Each structure stands twice: as structure tokens, then as C-alpha cells.
Amino acid sequence: MNIIFFLNGLSYLAVALMAFYIFFSFSKKGEIIRKVGNVLGADGIFYLIFAFLNFSWVFKFLEPTKEDFILMNFVLTVVSSILIVYTLYKITDNRNLVYLLILFLITIFAINFSMNSFFLFSVAISYLLMLIVFLDLVFFANLYLKRAGFVGMLHTITSIIFLVLVFLNFKPFGLLWIIPNTFMFFVLYLIFLDIHELGVIEKKKALKKKITIANLIGTFAKFFIFIISISAFILLSTVSLHEFGHAMVAQYYGCEHTRAVIYDVLQAPNTEIKCSSYYNDTILTLGGVLATFVIALVFLLTGSQFTIRISYQIFGFSLLISYGDLTDLGISKNIIATAIFLSLIVIIIAVTKLSIYYLKQQEIFKNSIAEGVKRIYSGESEVKKILRYGKDNRGIG
């Protein structure tokens, strides 16, 4: 069984790496191509989670269960199908795919079965959606898209066969998912080739800059202090909001004693609650996560570029510190480990985006200074220099 977990883990990892490669390759292209790269990069995160789980089962850090696998495979398949359909819509500009996607979502939310049946049926609908979309690609004249259509059909057909085996009470984590994953790997690769061959690639000459060790050390020191400081502040803020959320829910239920403890020498942050009246323990436990998610969502929807990046970190830290809450709710270790792993991915992405934002701002500032110096040497009047330099600097950030 370990060899199956290992092979499946490698295949999930391969798909994730291909998706990340596309994301980085298209990050500096035009708006539509960049969006395609972003979507496929997001898809890669879910494959990376499955790689993590399979390797955890190989080394017996975690134990697989049929119920957990069905639940997480449901999330992977449904999300992946939506992202693939959106990607192909952006590439082909086929608006029929949008209508298919709407019908798919209506179908998913309309069904009313038992939990396991809901997951398996949703996965089946997802595969059917992808089969229709890949079949549509087969009729394209473009060579790479046509090939992607054929390979994609092989992916969905083998996945449907595996789903039938699960219906027949085969262990889902014991199947060779390396087969459909291999097909998905080549689907992504062919999509990459299609965009790469037809897209316009701009080559710019790299500017030669004089780099000294002192400049590198200074830049790194400022960068390191900034990232550590802002991350520590966001972590503490998230912990405070988390405990505040528990306290607010307790107040809503009329509990007699509520106290949020952010720092204690003997134990982790917690909320002390004494409640003799009726209260919903699940809502009370999830109050902390909901509070942080609401704040992060507000930052995400209404903030600037900087606050949007902060919202990513709040999302990541919120998931990370919810370990105790999920344990209290009786959530399985597989799900909790997945949530923690996902939180680490979100935090890494958030720190990376924040770092890029910081370095770009540093570059803008340096360019403004360089432009000001150039004007000084160009012989402009002092008043004109001050006015123009000040106007440029008002646009920073």
C-alpha cells in the first residue's frame, strides 16, 4: 500500500509543480494570460495538499480513512473542475462554458442526499462537466488544444472508472490515481504550450546596475525587519480577534463570565467562559474563526494593495490558530492536518506577495530619487526641480 501512496503522491506533486510553473511563467504576461496563470496556480495548491496527505500516509504520520478521502477528493475535484472550465473559457472565449458552469453550480447545490452520496454525486457531476469541456476542445483546429482535449478526456474517463470502483466499496486511497493525474499533468502542459506558442513574448534588455555588498546588506536588513515586524503584528492581531470572536458570541448568549486571555505564561491564548444559560457550543467554538475571517474579508474587498496582502496573512494565521477549535469540535486529524498545511501555504503566499510589494515600492522610491538627481544635473531651475520632484513623490504607493 505504501508504494501506491508514494506513486500517487508523486503524481499529485507533479501536477502541482506544473501548475506553479505555469503560474510563474505567465505572471508577467498580459492581463488575460496572467489570470489563466493565477487560476492554474490556485489549482496547483489543491494538488499539493493531496501530495502532502499521500506522503504523510507513506511515512505513517497520518492514517487514511475512506470518509476523509471522499470529502477531500470532493473538494479537489469540484474546485479543479471550476478552475479548469474558467481557464479554458479565458483561452477559447467560449461563453457556453459559462452557462455550463452555472448549471453545474445549480446542480451541486440542488441535490439533497446523504453526506457521502452528496460528495460522490458532486464528484461525478464535476467529471461530467470536465468531459464535456474537453470534448469541446477536440473540435478546435489548434493542435495543442486538440491534444489537450483528447488527453483531458482520458483523464475524466479513468477518473469516472475509479469513482465507480468507489461506489463498489473499493478503498479510494488504494487506487492508482497516478493514472488520471498523469493525464492532468499533460493537459496543463499542453495548455501551457498553446499559450506560450501563440502569445506575444516581449524581451526587454536587462538594465545594468552597480551592486555593492553594502547595498545588498542594507536592503536585506530593511526587508527582513519589515517582513518580520508586519508578520508578527498581524499574527498578534489575528490571535486577539480570534479570542474576541469567542467572547462576543458568549456575550450574545448571555454568559455570566467572559474573559479573553491573549497572553499567559502557562498556556496558549484562550477565552474563559462561564455560561449557565443555553448556548450553541459549535457556534461558540467557531466564533473566533468567523471573526477573523470577517475582518480579513473586509480588508480583501475594500482595501488597497497593501491591505489586500495583509488580508491573506489574516486568513492564513486564522486557519493556523484554529487547531484547538477544530480539535474541540471532534474534526478528524486528517482534516486538521490539511487545514494547517493549507494555512502554511496561504501564509507563505501572503509573505511572498508582501515581500514583492515592499521591494517594488523600494524600486519606485529609488527611481524617483534617480529621476530627481537627473533633473538636478540637467540644469533646471531650483523652483522647477522642487515642484516636479515633489509632484512625482506624491504618486508613490
mmCIF file of N, CA and C in Angstrom, residues 119-185:
data_model
loop_
_atom_site.group_PDB
_atom_site.id
_atom_site.type_symbol
_atom_site.label_atom_id
_atom_site.label_comp_id
_atom_site.label_asym_id
_atom_site.label_seq_id
_atom_site.Cartn_x
_atom_site.Cartn_y
_atom_site.Cartn_z
ATOM 1 N N PHE A 119 -21.198 13.879 -1.717
ATOM 2 C CA PHE A 119 -19.815 14.051 -2.167
ATOM 3 C C PHE A 119 -19.570 13.285 -3.461
ATOM 4 N N LEU A 120 -19.973 12.012 -3.504
ATOM 5 C CA LEU A 120 -19.716 11.188 -4.678
ATOM 6 C C LEU A 120 -20.493 11.698 -5.890
ATOM 7 N N PHE A 121 -21.736 12.125 -5.672
ATOM 8 C CA PHE A 121 -22.529 12.635 -6.780
ATOM 9 C C PHE A 121 -21.942 13.944 -7.313
ATOM 10 N N SER A 122 -21.486 14.792 -6.421
ATOM 11 C CA SER A 122 -20.868 16.057 -6.843
ATOM 12 C C SER A 122 -19.604 15.807 -7.646
ATOM 13 N N VAL A 123 -18.821 14.827 -7.217
ATOM 14 C CA VAL A 123 -17.602 14.470 -7.959
ATOM 15 C C VAL A 123 -17.968 13.958 -9.350
ATOM 16 N N ALA A 124 -19.008 13.132 -9.413
ATOM 17 C CA ALA A 124 -19.444 12.600 -10.708
ATOM 18 C C ALA A 124 -19.883 13.730 -11.646
ATOM 19 N N ILE A 125 -20.649 14.692 -11.140
ATOM 20 C CA ILE A 125 -21.078 15.840 -11.947
ATOM 21 C C ILE A 125 -19.868 16.650 -12.393
ATOM 22 N N SER A 126 -18.880 16.780 -11.519
ATOM 23 C CA SER A 126 -17.667 17.536 -11.866
ATOM 24 C C SER A 126 -16.920 16.870 -13.015
ATOM 25 N N TYR A 127 -16.790 15.545 -12.935
ATOM 26 C CA TYR A 127 -16.118 14.822 -14.016
ATOM 27 C C TYR A 127 -16.893 14.942 -15.323
ATOM 28 N N LEU A 128 -18.206 14.908 -15.207
ATOM 29 C CA LEU A 128 -19.031 15.044 -16.406
ATOM 30 C C LEU A 128 -18.841 16.422 -17.038
ATOM 31 N N LEU A 129 -18.785 17.430 -16.210
ATOM 32 C CA LEU A 129 -18.547 18.782 -16.718
ATOM 33 C C LEU A 129 -17.215 18.856 -17.452
ATOM 34 N N MET A 130 -16.160 18.299 -16.846
ATOM 35 C CA MET A 130 -14.848 18.342 -17.488
ATOM 36 C C MET A 130 -14.827 17.522 -18.774
ATOM 37 N N LEU A 131 -15.559 16.412 -18.784
ATOM 38 C CA LEU A 131 -15.610 15.594 -20.001
ATOM 39 C C LEU A 131 -16.234 16.378 -21.150
ATOM 40 N N ILE A 132 -17.309 17.115 -20.876
ATOM 41 C CA ILE A 132 -17.954 17.937 -21.904
ATOM 42 C C ILE A 132 -17.004 19.022 -22.405
ATOM 43 N N VAL A 133 -16.322 19.663 -21.481
ATOM 44 C CA VAL A 133 -15.406 20.748 -21.846
ATOM 45 C C VAL A 133 -14.240 20.226 -22.674
ATOM 46 N N PHE A 134 -13.657 19.105 -22.267
ATOM 47 C CA PHE A 134 -12.532 18.542 -23.020
ATOM 48 C C PHE A 134 -12.983 18.048 -24.392
ATOM 49 N N LEU A 135 -14.194 17.532 -24.440
ATOM 50 C CA LEU A 135 -14.732 17.098 -25.732
ATOM 51 C C LEU A 135 -14.868 18.292 -26.670
ATOM 52 N N ASP A 136 -15.235 19.433 -26.139
ATOM 53 C CA ASP A 136 -15.359 20.655 -26.934
ATOM 54 C C ASP A 136 -13.999 21.054 -27.522
ATOM 55 N N LEU A 137 -12.930 20.811 -26.762
ATOM 56 C CA LEU A 137 -11.596 21.171 -27.242
ATOM 57 C C LEU A 137 -11.142 20.311 -28.427
ATOM 58 N N VAL A 138 -11.655 19.096 -28.495
ATOM 59 C CA VAL A 138 -11.247 18.184 -29.566
ATOM 60 C C VAL A 138 -11.571 18.761 -30.945
ATOM 61 N N PHE A 139 -12.588 19.605 -31.026
ATOM 62 C CA PHE A 139 -13.010 20.148 -32.315
ATOM 63 C C PHE A 139 -12.291 21.439 -32.688
ATOM 64 N N PHE A 140 -11.347 21.853 -31.850
ATOM 65 C CA PHE A 140 -10.577 23.049 -32.183
ATOM 66 C C PHE A 140 -9.506 22.711 -33.216
ATOM 67 N N ALA A 141 -9.218 23.672 -34.093
ATOM 68 C CA ALA A 141 -8.189 23.463 -35.110
ATOM 69 C C ALA A 141 -6.792 23.556 -34.513
ATOM 70 N N ASN A 142 -6.679 24.270 -33.413
ATOM 71 C CA ASN A 142 -5.369 24.418 -32.780
ATOM 72 C C ASN A 142 -4.864 23.064 -32.304
ATOM 73 N N LEU A 143 -3.623 22.741 -32.684
ATOM 74 C CA LEU A 143 -3.064 21.429 -32.405
ATOM 75 C C LEU A 143 -2.966 21.140 -30.911
ATOM 76 N N TYR A 144 -2.450 22.099 -30.135
ATOM 77 C CA TYR A 144 -2.238 21.850 -28.706
ATOM 78 C C TYR A 144 -3.555 21.729 -27.952
ATOM 79 N N LEU A 145 -4.527 22.569 -28.284
ATOM 80 C CA LEU A 145 -5.825 22.469 -27.620
ATOM 81 C C LEU A 145 -6.530 21.164 -27.980
ATOM 82 N N LYS A 146 -6.397 20.740 -29.237
ATOM 83 C CA LYS A 146 -6.995 19.473 -29.654
ATOM 84 C C LYS A 146 -6.404 18.318 -28.848
ATOM 85 N N ARG A 147 -5.071 18.324 -28.711
ATOM 86 C CA ARG A 147 -4.413 17.277 -27.928
ATOM 87 C C ARG A 147 -4.812 17.347 -26.459
ATOM 88 N N ALA A 148 -4.933 18.564 -25.940
ATOM 89 C CA ALA A 148 -5.366 18.723 -24.554
ATOM 90 C C ALA A 148 -6.765 18.149 -24.362
ATOM 91 N N GLY A 149 -7.621 18.314 -25.382
ATOM 92 C CA GLY A 149 -8.966 17.749 -25.316
ATOM 93 C C GLY A 149 -8.943 16.234 -25.231
ATOM 94 N N PHE A 150 -8.138 15.595 -26.070
ATOM 95 C CA PHE A 150 -8.055 14.127 -26.051
ATOM 96 C C PHE A 150 -7.488 13.621 -24.728
ATOM 97 N N VAL A 151 -6.408 14.230 -24.278
ATOM 98 C CA VAL A 151 -5.787 13.797 -23.020
ATOM 99 C C VAL A 151 -6.724 14.064 -21.842
ATOM 100 N N GLY A 152 -7.419 15.206 -21.886
ATOM 101 C CA GLY A 152 -8.374 15.514 -20.831
ATOM 102 C C GLY A 152 -9.507 14.506 -20.768
ATOM 103 N N MET A 153 -9.951 14.033 -21.916
ATOM 104 C CA MET A 153 -10.991 13.004 -21.931
ATOM 105 C C MET A 153 -10.498 11.720 -21.287
ATOM 106 N N LEU A 154 -9.249 11.371 -21.552
ATOM 107 C CA LEU A 154 -8.672 10.186 -20.907
ATOM 108 C C LEU A 154 -8.626 10.373 -19.389
ATOM 109 N N HIS A 155 -8.304 11.598 -18.963
ATOM 110 C CA HIS A 155 -8.270 11.891 -17.521
ATOM 111 C C HIS A 155 -9.643 11.678 -16.886
ATOM 112 N N THR A 156 -10.677 12.241 -17.500
ATOM 113 C CA THR A 156 -12.004 12.150 -16.902
ATOM 114 C C THR A 156 -12.568 10.725 -16.981
ATOM 115 N N ILE A 157 -12.283 10.019 -18.061
ATOM 116 C CA ILE A 157 -12.798 8.643 -18.193
ATOM 117 C C ILE A 157 -12.187 7.738 -17.133
ATOM 118 N N THR A 158 -10.864 7.818 -16.958
ATOM 119 C CA THR A 158 -10.226 6.993 -15.918
ATOM 120 C C THR A 158 -10.704 7.413 -14.526
ATOM 121 N N SER A 159 -10.936 8.705 -14.319
ATOM 122 C CA SER A 159 -11.432 9.168 -13.019
ATOM 123 C C SER A 159 -12.834 8.636 -12.751
ATOM 124 N N ILE A 160 -13.671 8.617 -13.789
ATOM 125 C CA ILE A 160 -15.033 8.085 -13.630
ATOM 126 C C ILE A 160 -14.988 6.591 -13.318
ATOM 127 N N ILE A 161 -14.081 5.874 -13.965
ATOM 128 C CA ILE A 161 -13.924 4.433 -13.671
ATOM 129 C C ILE A 161 -13.544 4.241 -12.203
ATOM 130 N N PHE A 162 -12.636 5.046 -11.709
ATOM 131 C CA PHE A 162 -12.236 4.959 -10.299
ATOM 132 C C PHE A 162 -13.404 5.290 -9.381
ATOM 133 N N LEU A 163 -14.229 6.254 -9.797
ATOM 134 C CA LEU A 163 -15.381 6.623 -8.986
ATOM 135 C C LEU A 163 -16.380 5.469 -8.901
ATOM 136 N N VAL A 164 -16.559 4.758 -10.007
ATOM 137 C CA VAL A 164 -17.430 3.580 -9.999
ATOM 138 C C VAL A 164 -16.895 2.524 -9.041
ATOM 139 N N LEU A 165 -15.579 2.369 -9.027
ATOM 140 C CA LEU A 165 -14.966 1.399 -8.105
ATOM 141 C C LEU A 165 -15.210 1.801 -6.653
ATOM 142 N N VAL A 166 -15.214 3.094 -6.386
ATOM 143 C CA VAL A 166 -15.509 3.557 -5.023
ATOM 144 C C VAL A 166 -16.954 3.236 -4.660
ATOM 145 N N PHE A 167 -17.865 3.402 -5.611
ATOM 146 C CA PHE A 167 -19.263 3.026 -5.384
ATOM 147 C C PHE A 167 -19.376 1.538 -5.062
ATOM 148 N N LEU A 168 -18.459 0.739 -5.621
ATOM 149 C CA LEU A 168 -18.464 -0.710 -5.401
ATOM 150 C C LEU A 168 -17.674 -1.095 -4.157
ATOM 151 N N ASN A 169 -17.410 -0.096 -3.286
ATOM 152 C CA ASN A 169 -16.760 -0.297 -1.985
ATOM 153 C C ASN A 169 -15.276 -0.617 -2.066
ATOM 154 N N PHE A 170 -14.623 -0.203 -3.149
ATOM 155 C CA PHE A 170 -13.162 -0.256 -3.179
ATOM 156 C C PHE A 170 -12.621 0.892 -2.328
ATOM 157 N N LYS A 171 -11.461 0.679 -1.708
ATOM 158 C CA LYS A 171 -10.848 1.761 -0.940
ATOM 159 C C LYS A 171 -10.335 2.834 -1.897
ATOM 160 N N PRO A 172 -10.836 4.055 -1.805
ATOM 161 C CA PRO A 172 -10.444 5.089 -2.784
ATOM 162 C C PRO A 172 -8.967 5.453 -2.711
ATOM 163 N N PHE A 173 -8.374 5.440 -1.507
ATOM 164 C CA PHE A 173 -6.963 5.805 -1.385
ATOM 165 C C PHE A 173 -6.043 4.674 -1.819
ATOM 166 N N GLY A 174 -6.604 3.484 -2.118
ATOM 167 C CA GLY A 174 -5.789 2.370 -2.595
ATOM 168 C C GLY A 174 -5.735 2.269 -4.105
ATOM 169 N N LEU A 175 -6.436 3.147 -4.811
ATOM 170 C CA LEU A 175 -6.454 3.127 -6.271
ATOM 171 C C LEU A 175 -5.255 3.887 -6.837
ATOM 172 N N LEU A 176 -4.905 3.555 -8.074
ATOM 173 C CA LEU A 176 -3.748 4.190 -8.718
ATOM 174 C C LEU A 176 -4.154 5.520 -9.343
ATOM 175 N N TRP A 177 -4.259 6.542 -8.511
ATOM 176 C CA TRP A 177 -4.625 7.867 -9.001
ATOM 177 C C TRP A 177 -3.504 8.483 -9.831
ATOM 178 N N ILE A 178 -2.370 7.811 -9.867
ATOM 179 C CA ILE A 178 -1.269 8.289 -10.712
ATOM 180 C C ILE A 178 -1.682 8.300 -12.182
ATOM 181 N N ILE A 179 -2.624 7.439 -12.563
ATOM 182 C CA ILE A 179 -3.040 7.360 -13.977
ATOM 183 C C ILE A 179 -3.792 8.625 -14.404
ATOM 184 N N PRO A 180 -4.913 8.980 -13.750
ATOM 185 C CA PRO A 180 -5.583 10.232 -14.166
ATOM 186 C C PRO A 180 -4.731 11.468 -13.900
ATOM 187 N N ASN A 181 -3.898 11.423 -12.857
ATOM 188 C CA ASN A 181 -3.038 12.574 -12.568
ATOM 189 C C ASN A 181 -2.009 12.797 -13.668
ATOM 190 N N THR A 182 -1.501 11.707 -14.232
ATOM 191 C CA THR A 182 -0.546 11.830 -15.342
ATOM 192 C C THR A 182 -1.204 12.512 -16.534
ATOM 193 N N PHE A 183 -2.450 12.126 -16.815
ATOM 194 C CA PHE A 183 -3.179 12.776 -17.909
ATOM 195 C C PHE A 183 -3.396 14.261 -17.611
ATOM 196 N N MET A 184 -3.720 14.592 -16.358
ATOM 197 C CA MET A 184 -3.922 16.001 -15.996
ATOM 198 C C MET A 184 -2.626 16.792 -16.142
ATOM 199 N N PHE A 185 -1.518 16.164 -15.810
ATOM 200 C CA PHE A 185 -0.213 16.824 -15.972
ATOM 201 C C PHE A 185 -0.003 17.255 -17.421
#
